[in-house]
C-alpha cells in the first residue's frame, strides 16, 4: 500500500454507493428473456437504445464513413497519424451545428469556443481543474447524478456542497436554497467557485425554467462565481414546452459582455442524445478564452479518437439524418416515458411530472416501513433481490427525502419494460395486501380489545349492579 500514491490508495472515488452497487448486482444476475428470465432487469442505467436502427441504416448507406474513405479514396493513413489536441475542424463544426439544432437554432455556437473531451465525464472534471483549486467548492442542487461525486471531486480535490431542493415545490431551485448552500460552504470554510446544474436534470427528468436560469445568473453575478450547465440531456426533451439552454438566456442583452458572460460554461456529450456513450464524445463550451486555452491543453489527457471524429463528422453533417433523428428519437422517448408512467400508475406509484431524460423520478414513500433512509435501503434491497429490478435509490443522488428512486426506461425493449412493470405491480400489491392484513388484524385486535373492554365494563357494571342490589 505504501508504494502507492494517496490518490490510488484512498477510498474517495465515490463509487462505493448503492448506485454503483446496483450495477454490480445486475452484472451477477442479468435478466435475459431466454437464458435468465428470473434475472435482474437493469433500470439503473441511463442509456438510450431506442434509435439504433436509425444509426444503422445511415451507416449502411454511407460506407465511406466507416471504411475510412473520402470520395472512395482511403484516408486511413491521415486518420492513423498524429492528431493535435484541437480536434478535427470538420467535426467541431458539425457538432456545434448539431448543438444549435437541438436548441431549435435559437442559439448559435462558435467552434473556436468548443473543446472536445472524452465524454461529459472528462468535460466536467476538466472544468473543475480550470475553475477551482483543491479544497474549493461547487454548489450542486440535489438530487444530483451520483457520478459527480467521482467526476468533480476525486482527482481534483474539489468539494461539493448541496443546494437542498425538496418535493414541496417539485425540487425546483430557489433563491433561499442557493443562499443557504453558500452559507453552509462558508460555515465549512470552503471558498465557493461556482454552481453546477444539469439541465434537463438527471435524475429528475425536468428542465430548468427561465425563472430558475435567471435566478442562477443573478446569483453568480452577485457572488462573483462561475456557472456550469451540464446539458447532456438537451436532445432528450420529449415535451414541446420545454428546454431553455443557459446559452440562450445568456444571449439576452443584459448579459452579453457583462461580467457573467465569461463565467458561464456549458457541457455537452453525444452519450445520451445520440445514444453513443461508448464512443466517448463530449465537449466544453465557454466564452472565456483562458478557459478555452487551458481546457484545450488539458484535453490531451482524454482526446476523442480521429476515426470517431471522422465518422461522426460525416453523420452529423448530414442534415437530413440529424433532423429526422432528433424528431424520431424524441417521439420514441415520449412513448416509452408514457409506458413507464402508465405501468407505475397501475401499481399505485406516483412520479414527478417530467419532460425529458431517459428516466423518471419515482415516489415510493408509501412503500417504506418508516420515513427513514434505512427504510429506503431496506426497500431498495427488496426491489433488487426479490422483485429483480435494479433502480437507483434517491439517497445515492443525495436526495434529502427518503422514498424517491430513479427508474430508467430507454435501455431495454418494450417487452422487458412491460415485465418490469408487472413485477413492480405485484410487489406493490403484495405490500398493500400485507398492510391491509395487518391493518385488519390491528382493527380486529382493536375490536376484540374493545369487545373485551366492553365485556369488562359490562361485567363491572353488572357486578356493580349486583352488589348494589
Ligand atoms: C448529468 C450527467 N453528466 C455527465 C454524465 C457522463 O456522461 P459521459 O458518458 O458523456 O461521460 C452523465 C452520465 O450519465 C450524466 O447523467
mmCIF file of C-alpha atoms and ligand atoms in Angstrom, residues 19 46 118-122 124 145 148 151 198 202 230 232-233 269 271-272 277 280-281, ligand 1:
data_model
loop_
_atom_site.group_PDB
_atom_site.id
_atom_site.type_symbol
_atom_site.label_atom_id
_atom_site.label_comp_id
_atom_site.label_asym_id
_atom_site.label_seq_id
_atom_site.Cartn_x
_atom_site.Cartn_y
_atom_site.Cartn_z
ATOM 1 C CA UNK A 19 -25.981 3.454 -7.399
ATOM 2 C CA UNK A 46 -29.377 5.960 -18.307
ATOM 3 C CA UNK A 118 -13.702 12.025 -23.853
ATOM 4 C CA UNK A 119 -17.354 12.312 -22.788
ATOM 5 C CA UNK A 120 -19.074 14.680 -20.370
ATOM 6 C CA UNK A 121 -17.247 12.892 -17.534
ATOM 7 C CA UNK A 122 -13.983 14.323 -18.763
ATOM 8 C CA UNK A 124 -16.868 18.194 -16.091
ATOM 9 C CA UNK A 145 -26.201 12.469 -10.739
ATOM 10 C CA UNK A 148 -20.494 13.721 -9.876
ATOM 11 C CA UNK A 151 -16.102 13.228 -11.683
ATOM 12 C CA UNK A 198 -27.798 19.602 -15.037
ATOM 13 C CA UNK A 202 -30.527 13.882 -14.014
ATOM 14 C CA UNK A 230 -24.356 20.239 -17.991
ATOM 15 C CA UNK A 232 -26.038 16.308 -21.787
ATOM 16 C CA UNK A 233 -29.805 15.559 -21.923
ATOM 17 C CA UNK A 269 -21.895 14.939 -24.922
ATOM 18 C CA UNK A 271 -23.726 9.786 -24.884
ATOM 19 C CA UNK A 272 -27.439 10.413 -24.302
ATOM 20 C CA UNK A 277 -21.673 6.528 -24.591
ATOM 21 C CA UNK A 280 -16.666 8.857 -25.631
ATOM 22 C CA UNK A 281 -17.524 12.162 -27.283
HETATM 23 C C1 LIG B 1 -25.619 14.643 -15.888
HETATM 24 C C2 LIG B 1 -24.552 13.762 -16.460
HETATM 25 N N1 LIG B 1 -23.344 14.289 -16.735
HETATM 26 C C3 LIG B 1 -22.357 13.535 -17.227
HETATM 27 C C4 LIG B 1 -22.528 12.195 -17.497
HETATM 28 C C5 LIG B 1 -21.387 11.390 -18.078
HETATM 29 O O1 LIG B 1 -21.582 11.224 -19.443
HETATM 30 P P1 LIG B 1 -20.488 10.684 -20.488
HETATM 31 O O2 LIG B 1 -20.888 9.277 -20.823
HETATM 32 O O3 LIG B 1 -20.609 11.566 -21.690
HETATM 33 O O4 LIG B 1 -19.177 10.772 -19.856
HETATM 34 C C6 LIG B 1 -23.765 11.597 -17.229
HETATM 35 C C7 LIG B 1 -23.977 10.170 -17.484
HETATM 36 O O5 LIG B 1 -24.931 9.554 -17.062
HETATM 37 C C8 LIG B 1 -24.814 12.404 -16.707
HETATM 38 O O6 LIG B 1 -26.009 11.907 -16.440
#
